Amino acid sequence: LKFPVFEVINRAMAFSGLSPSISGTISGFFFCTIMLPVTNYRFQKSMNPDWEIQPSLLYQAYVPTVARDIIYGWARGLVGTFFQDLFAPEEFTHKAAVFGLTIWASCIISSPCNEWRGYTLQPPDRKLDFQKYFKPINYARSTGIGSTIMGVALMIGMLVTPYAEAAFGYLKENHPLASSIVAPVILLTALARFLR
């Protein structure tokens, strides 16, 4: 849910006429402001399934999160332009690789704010001071792995999009086939939710 929302905001900002880095900055602000309640709700529910919604906690750690998302959007605009100029990709697969590399670099650039966010979200009764909380090796490992996963995932997403568009276009023209695929998926999803 989260990254498609960012992509929609980012795509809309592409029509603003602003520079990519300014456009990315604005995208990061809107993305965080819209999606942080969802992120924090999921975080609270994962920590305590019986948690009752507290509106004050839906925007918990807003400052480090909005800083991260603004820096990510800014970096994505700046780094994307740099990599486009540096590599000048012409083939679709090369464009997807440059896109993945852009995402990877942008995640790394914005990653210090993830540490700040995590530090801010510590439970008050077990809160560590920053010297004890921050472990450079853990930071490097989680940043490297997380950035790589995000870059590869979005690159693959870009690569499969034309095939998905073609498949959905075909199904749109062939209603009986589409119904025979969609109906079992809906039934299986409903059954899976019922059995939980």
PDB file of C-alpha atoms in Angstrom:
ATOM      1  CA  LEU A   1       0.000   0.000   0.000  1.00  0.00           C
ATOM      2  CA  LYS A   2       2.693   2.477   0.983  1.00  0.00           C
ATOM      3  CA  PHE A   3       4.924   2.594  -2.069  1.00  0.00           C
ATOM      4  CA  PRO A   4       2.115   2.719  -4.626  1.00  0.00           C
ATOM      5  CA  VAL A   5       0.867   5.815  -2.759  1.00  0.00           C
ATOM      6  CA  PHE A   6       4.323   7.393  -2.992  1.00  0.00           C
ATOM      7  CA  GLU A   7       4.516   6.568  -6.696  1.00  0.00           C
ATOM      8  CA  VAL A   8       1.114   8.180  -7.365  1.00  0.00           C
ATOM      9  CA  ILE A   9       2.118  11.335  -5.476  1.00  0.00           C
ATOM     10  CA  ASN A  10       5.522  11.379  -7.177  1.00  0.00           C
ATOM     11  CA  ARG A  11       3.948  10.910 -10.625  1.00  0.00           C
ATOM     12  CA  ALA A  12       1.482  13.732  -9.963  1.00  0.00           C
ATOM     13  CA  MET A  13       4.346  15.986  -8.882  1.00  0.00           C
ATOM     14  CA  ALA A  14       6.162  15.215 -12.150  1.00  0.00           C
ATOM     15  CA  PHE A  15       3.553  17.392 -13.877  1.00  0.00           C
ATOM     16  CA  SER A  16       4.178  20.345 -11.529  1.00  0.00           C
ATOM     17  CA  GLY A  17       7.093  21.725 -13.528  1.00  0.00           C
ATOM     18  CA  LEU A  18       9.256  21.837 -10.399  1.00  0.00           C
ATOM     19  CA  SER A  19      12.775  20.433 -10.357  1.00  0.00           C
ATOM     20  CA  PRO A  20      12.969  16.710  -9.505  1.00  0.00           C
ATOM     21  CA  SER A  21      14.568  17.374  -6.107  1.00  0.00           C
ATOM     22  CA  ILE A  22      11.922  19.965  -5.091  1.00  0.00           C
ATOM     23  CA  SER A  23       9.161  17.751  -6.465  1.00  0.00           C
ATOM     24  CA  GLY A  24      10.570  14.821  -4.481  1.00  0.00           C
ATOM     25  CA  THR A  25      10.716  16.924  -1.321  1.00  0.00           C
ATOM     26  CA  ILE A  26       7.029  17.798  -1.648  1.00  0.00           C
ATOM     27  CA  SER A  27       6.192  14.163  -2.467  1.00  0.00           C
ATOM     28  CA  GLY A  28       7.979  13.018   0.699  1.00  0.00           C
ATOM     29  CA  PHE A  29       6.053  15.503   2.854  1.00  0.00           C
ATOM     30  CA  PHE A  30       2.641  14.516   1.461  1.00  0.00           C
ATOM     31  CA  PHE A  31       3.464  10.805   1.529  1.00  0.00           C
ATOM     32  CA  CYS A  32       4.453  10.884   5.200  1.00  0.00           C
ATOM     33  CA  THR A  33       1.531  13.042   6.236  1.00  0.00           C
ATOM     34  CA  ILE A  34      -0.952  10.747   4.475  1.00  0.00           C
ATOM     35  CA  MET A  35       0.600   7.365   5.282  1.00  0.00           C
ATOM     36  CA  LEU A  36       2.118   7.750   8.777  1.00  0.00           C
ATOM     37  CA  PRO A  37      -1.165   6.911  10.541  1.00  0.00           C
ATOM     38  CA  VAL A  38      -1.305   3.630   8.589  1.00  0.00           C
ATOM     39  CA  THR A  39       2.338   2.847   9.399  1.00  0.00           C
ATOM     40  CA  ASN A  40       1.931   3.649  13.082  1.00  0.00           C
ATOM     41  CA  TYR A  41      -1.338   1.715  13.330  1.00  0.00           C
ATOM     42  CA  ARG A  42       0.356  -1.370  11.871  1.00  0.00           C
ATOM     43  CA  PHE A  43       3.377  -0.855  14.156  1.00  0.00           C
ATOM     44  CA  GLN A  44       1.213  -0.568  17.279  1.00  0.00           C
ATOM     45  CA  LYS A  45      -0.896  -3.604  16.303  1.00  0.00           C
ATOM     46  CA  SER A  46       2.245  -5.684  15.676  1.00  0.00           C
ATOM     47  CA  MET A  47       3.549  -4.787  19.146  1.00  0.00           C
ATOM     48  CA  ASN A  48       0.198  -5.296  20.869  1.00  0.00           C
ATOM     49  CA  PRO A  49      -2.682  -6.984  18.966  1.00  0.00           C
ATOM     50  CA  ASP A  50      -5.169  -5.752  21.615  1.00  0.00           C
ATOM     51  CA  TRP A  51      -4.097  -2.111  21.169  1.00  0.00           C
ATOM     52  CA  GLU A  52      -6.979   0.330  20.962  1.00  0.00           C
ATOM     53  CA  ILE A  53      -6.633   3.232  18.554  1.00  0.00           C
ATOM     54  CA  GLN A  54      -5.237   6.344  20.204  1.00  0.00           C
ATOM     55  CA  PRO A  55      -5.251   9.283  17.775  1.00  0.00           C
ATOM     56  CA  SER A  56      -2.190  10.835  19.442  1.00  0.00           C
ATOM     57  CA  LEU A  57      -0.121   7.766  18.525  1.00  0.00           C
ATOM     58  CA  LEU A  58      -1.103   7.786  14.847  1.00  0.00           C
ATOM     59  CA  TYR A  59       1.346  10.636  14.223  1.00  0.00           C
ATOM     60  CA  GLN A  60       3.946   9.420  16.721  1.00  0.00           C
ATOM     61  CA  ALA A  61       7.535  10.094  15.546  1.00  0.00           C
ATOM     62  CA  TYR A  62       6.232  12.456  12.847  1.00  0.00           C
ATOM     63  CA  VAL A  63       9.326  14.687  12.752  1.00  0.00           C
ATOM     64  CA  PRO A  64      11.921  11.937  12.094  1.00  0.00           C
ATOM     65  CA  THR A  65       9.564  10.173   9.700  1.00  0.00           C
ATOM     66  CA  VAL A  66       8.699  13.251   7.673  1.00  0.00           C
ATOM     67  CA  ALA A  67      12.407  14.149   7.615  1.00  0.00           C
ATOM     68  CA  ARG A  68      13.206  10.661   6.279  1.00  0.00           C
ATOM     69  CA  ASP A  69      10.516  10.808   3.609  1.00  0.00           C
ATOM     70  CA  ILE A  70      11.431  14.344   2.533  1.00  0.00           C
ATOM     71  CA  ILE A  71      15.117  13.400   2.297  1.00  0.00           C
ATOM     72  CA  TYR A  72      14.188  10.225   0.391  1.00  0.00           C
ATOM     73  CA  GLY A  73      12.034  12.190  -2.087  1.00  0.00           C
ATOM     74  CA  TRP A  74      14.685  14.888  -2.493  1.00  0.00           C
ATOM     75  CA  ALA A  75      17.449  12.296  -2.940  1.00  0.00           C
ATOM     76  CA  ARG A  76      15.379  10.326  -5.400  1.00  0.00           C
ATOM     77  CA  GLY A  77      14.886  13.410  -7.561  1.00  0.00           C
ATOM     78  CA  LEU A  78      18.517  14.463  -7.308  1.00  0.00           C
ATOM     79  CA  VAL A  79      20.107  11.012  -7.632  1.00  0.00           C
ATOM     80  CA  GLY A  80      17.667   9.948 -10.350  1.00  0.00           C
ATOM     81  CA  THR A  81      18.676  12.895 -12.515  1.00  0.00           C
ATOM     82  CA  PHE A  82      22.361  12.251 -11.790  1.00  0.00           C
ATOM     83  CA  PHE A  83      22.136   8.548 -12.710  1.00  0.00           C
ATOM     84  CA  GLN A  84      20.075   9.307 -15.830  1.00  0.00           C
ATOM     85  CA  ASP A  85      22.774  11.713 -16.993  1.00  0.00           C
ATOM     86  CA  LEU A  86      25.615   9.392 -15.946  1.00  0.00           C
ATOM     87  CA  PHE A  87      24.333   6.164 -17.503  1.00  0.00           C
ATOM     88  CA  ALA A  88      21.990   7.573 -20.203  1.00  0.00           C
ATOM     89  CA  PRO A  89      19.974   4.332 -20.371  1.00  0.00           C
ATOM     90  CA  GLU A  90      18.189   3.669 -23.634  1.00  0.00           C
ATOM     91  CA  GLU A  91      16.991   0.080 -23.271  1.00  0.00           C
ATOM     92  CA  PHE A  92      13.967  -0.545 -21.034  1.00  0.00           C
ATOM     93  CA  THR A  93      15.910  -3.024 -18.884  1.00  0.00           C
ATOM     94  CA  HIS A  94      18.684  -0.478 -18.428  1.00  0.00           C
ATOM     95  CA  LYS A  95      16.139   2.171 -17.411  1.00  0.00           C
ATOM     96  CA  ALA A  96      14.734  -0.262 -14.837  1.00  0.00           C
ATOM     97  CA  ALA A  97      18.244  -0.956 -13.485  1.00  0.00           C
ATOM     98  CA  VAL A  98      18.943   2.781 -13.159  1.00  0.00           C
ATOM     99  CA  PHE A  99      15.582   3.196 -11.413  1.00  0.00           C
ATOM    100  CA  GLY A 100      16.479   0.405  -8.965  1.00  0.00           C
ATOM    101  CA  LEU A 101      19.893   1.968  -8.354  1.00  0.00           C
ATOM    102  CA  THR A 102      18.215   5.334  -7.726  1.00  0.00           C
ATOM    103  CA  ILE A 103      15.885   3.785  -5.141  1.00  0.00           C
ATOM    104  CA  TRP A 104      18.803   1.964  -3.475  1.00  0.00           C
ATOM    105  CA  ALA A 105      20.881   5.152  -3.186  1.00  0.00           C
ATOM    106  CA  SER A 106      17.914   7.232  -1.994  1.00  0.00           C
ATOM    107  CA  CYS A 107      17.133   4.716   0.749  1.00  0.00           C
ATOM    108  CA  ILE A 108      20.748   4.846   1.943  1.00  0.00           C
ATOM    109  CA  ILE A 109      20.820   8.659   1.888  1.00  0.00           C
ATOM    110  CA  SER A 110      17.630   8.894   3.976  1.00  0.00           C
ATOM    111  CA  SER A 111      18.535   6.006   6.304  1.00  0.00           C
ATOM    112  CA  PRO A 112      19.893   8.015   9.278  1.00  0.00           C
ATOM    113  CA  CYS A 113      16.328   9.182   9.872  1.00  0.00           C
ATOM    114  CA  ASN A 114      15.262   5.529  10.278  1.00  0.00           C
ATOM    115  CA  GLU A 115      17.619   5.314  13.257  1.00  0.00           C
ATOM    116  CA  TRP A 116      16.220   8.562  14.607  1.00  0.00           C
ATOM    117  CA  ARG A 117      12.662   7.208  14.155  1.00  0.00           C
ATOM    118  CA  GLY A 118      13.524   3.935  15.900  1.00  0.00           C
ATOM    119  CA  TYR A 119      15.184   5.789  18.750  1.00  0.00           C
ATOM    120  CA  THR A 120      12.090   7.994  19.121  1.00  0.00           C
ATOM    121  CA  LEU A 121       9.736   4.983  19.168  1.00  0.00           C
ATOM    122  CA  GLN A 122      11.454   3.180  22.044  1.00  0.00           C
ATOM    123  CA  PRO A 123       9.118   2.225  24.905  1.00  0.00           C
ATOM    124  CA  PRO A 124       9.604   4.791  27.694  1.00  0.00           C
ATOM    125  CA  ASP A 125      10.227   2.113  30.336  1.00  0.00           C
ATOM    126  CA  ARG A 126      13.106   0.558  28.331  1.00  0.00           C
ATOM    127  CA  LYS A 127      14.499   3.651  26.603  1.00  0.00           C
ATOM    128  CA  LEU A 128      18.254   3.528  25.951  1.00  0.00           C
ATOM    129  CA  ASP A 129      20.468   6.564  25.538  1.00  0.00           C
ATOM    130  CA  PHE A 130      21.672   7.106  21.987  1.00  0.00           C
ATOM    131  CA  GLN A 131      25.191   5.694  22.536  1.00  0.00           C
ATOM    132  CA  LYS A 132      23.690   2.389  23.701  1.00  0.00           C
ATOM    133  CA  TYR A 133      20.867   2.405  21.157  1.00  0.00           C
ATOM    134  CA  PHE A 134      22.924   3.107  18.030  1.00  0.00           C
ATOM    135  CA  LYS A 135      25.005   0.154  16.839  1.00  0.00           C
ATOM    136  CA  PRO A 136      26.925   1.040  13.631  1.00  0.00           C
ATOM    137  CA  ILE A 137      27.166  -2.587  12.456  1.00  0.00           C
ATOM    138  CA  ASN A 138      23.412  -3.120  12.882  1.00  0.00           C
ATOM    139  CA  TYR A 139      22.721   0.181  11.137  1.00  0.00           C
ATOM    140  CA  ALA A 140      24.965  -0.719   8.184  1.00  0.00           C
ATOM    141  CA  ARG A 141      23.473  -4.201   7.879  1.00  0.00           C
ATOM    142  CA  SER A 142      19.818  -3.149   8.076  1.00  0.00           C
ATOM    143  CA  THR A 143      20.382  -0.170   5.771  1.00  0.00           C
ATOM    144  CA  GLY A 144      22.246  -2.253   3.198  1.00  0.00           C
ATOM    145  CA  ILE A 145      19.712  -5.079   3.204  1.00  0.00           C
ATOM    146  CA  GLY A 146      16.648  -2.825   3.312  1.00  0.00           C
ATOM    147  CA  SER A 147      17.923  -0.542   0.548  1.00  0.00           C
ATOM    148  CA  THR A 148      18.825  -3.496  -1.651  1.00  0.00           C
ATOM    149  CA  ILE A 149      15.428  -5.135  -1.156  1.00  0.00           C
ATOM    150  CA  MET A 150      13.639  -1.879  -1.976  1.00  0.00           C
ATOM    151  CA  GLY A 151      15.778  -1.157  -5.042  1.00  0.00           C
ATOM    152  CA  VAL A 152      15.465  -4.668  -6.451  1.00  0.00           C
ATOM    153  CA  ALA A 153      11.719  -4.854  -5.712  1.00  0.00           C
ATOM    154  CA  LEU A 154      10.923  -1.582  -7.467  1.00  0.00           C
ATOM    155  CA  MET A 155      13.215  -2.435 -10.379  1.00  0.00           C
ATOM    156  CA  ILE A 156      11.406  -5.770 -10.837  1.00  0.00           C
ATOM    157  CA  GLY A 157       8.088  -3.968 -10.477  1.00  0.00           C
ATOM    158  CA  MET A 158       9.079  -1.657 -13.313  1.00  0.00           C
ATOM    159  CA  LEU A 159      10.147  -4.638 -15.428  1.00  0.00           C
ATOM    160  CA  VAL A 160       6.882  -6.572 -14.966  1.00  0.00           C
ATOM    161  CA  THR A 161       4.557  -3.577 -15.365  1.00  0.00           C
ATOM    162  CA  PRO A 162       4.267  -3.840 -19.192  1.00  0.00           C
ATOM    163  CA  TYR A 163       3.412  -7.550 -18.899  1.00  0.00           C
ATOM    164  CA  ALA A 164       0.850  -6.877 -16.160  1.00  0.00           C
ATOM    165  CA  GLU A 165      -0.708  -4.100 -18.246  1.00  0.00           C
ATOM    166  CA  ALA A 166      -0.942  -6.437 -21.240  1.00  0.00           C
ATOM    167  CA  ALA A 167      -2.472  -9.224 -19.118  1.00  0.00           C
ATOM    168  CA  PHE A 168      -5.054  -6.884 -17.575  1.00  0.00           C
ATOM    169  CA  GLY A 169      -5.822  -5.432 -20.994  1.00  0.00           C
ATOM    170  CA  TYR A 170      -6.415  -8.959 -22.325  1.00  0.00           C
ATOM    171  CA  LEU A 171      -8.626  -9.857 -19.372  1.00  0.00           C
ATOM    172  CA  LYS A 172     -10.586  -6.622 -19.813  1.00  0.00           C
ATOM    173  CA  GLU A 173     -11.474  -7.715 -23.342  1.00  0.00           C
ATOM    174  CA  ASN A 174     -12.265 -11.320 -22.294  1.00  0.00           C
ATOM    175  CA  HIS A 175     -14.817 -11.097 -19.498  1.00  0.00           C
ATOM    176  CA  PRO A 176     -15.553 -14.846 -19.144  1.00  0.00           C
ATOM    177  CA  LEU A 177     -11.864 -15.630 -18.691  1.00  0.00           C
ATOM    178  CA  ALA A 178     -11.434 -12.732 -16.275  1.00  0.00           C
ATOM    179  CA  SER A 179     -14.437 -13.901 -14.240  1.00  0.00           C
ATOM    180  CA  SER A 180     -13.101 -17.448 -14.092  1.00  0.00           C
ATOM    181  CA  ILE A 181      -9.845 -16.101 -12.617  1.00  0.00           C
ATOM    182  CA  VAL A 182     -11.187 -13.356 -10.358  1.00  0.00           C
ATOM    183  CA  ALA A 183     -14.040 -15.339  -8.760  1.00  0.00           C
ATOM    184  CA  PRO A 184     -11.797 -18.109  -7.330  1.00  0.00           C
ATOM    185  CA  VAL A 185      -9.282 -15.513  -6.084  1.00  0.00           C
ATOM    186  CA  ILE A 186     -12.051 -13.658  -4.228  1.00  0.00           C
ATOM    187  CA  LEU A 187     -13.412 -16.909  -2.798  1.00  0.00           C
ATOM    188  CA  LEU A 188      -9.962 -18.079  -1.665  1.00  0.00           C
ATOM    189  CA  THR A 189      -9.242 -14.703  -0.074  1.00  0.00           C
ATOM    190  CA  ALA A 190     -12.556 -14.744   1.788  1.00  0.00           C
ATOM    191  CA  LEU A 191     -11.951 -18.340   2.909  1.00  0.00           C
ATOM    192  CA  ALA A 192      -8.447 -17.516   4.130  1.00  0.00           C
ATOM    193  CA  ARG A 193      -9.790 -14.587   6.175  1.00  0.00           C
ATOM    194  CA  PHE A 194     -12.596 -16.731   7.572  1.00  0.00           C
ATOM    195  CA  LEU A 195     -10.182 -19.488   8.659  1.00  0.00           C
ATOM    196  CA  ARG A 196      -7.892 -17.099  10.554  1.00  0.00           C
TER     197      ARG A 196
END
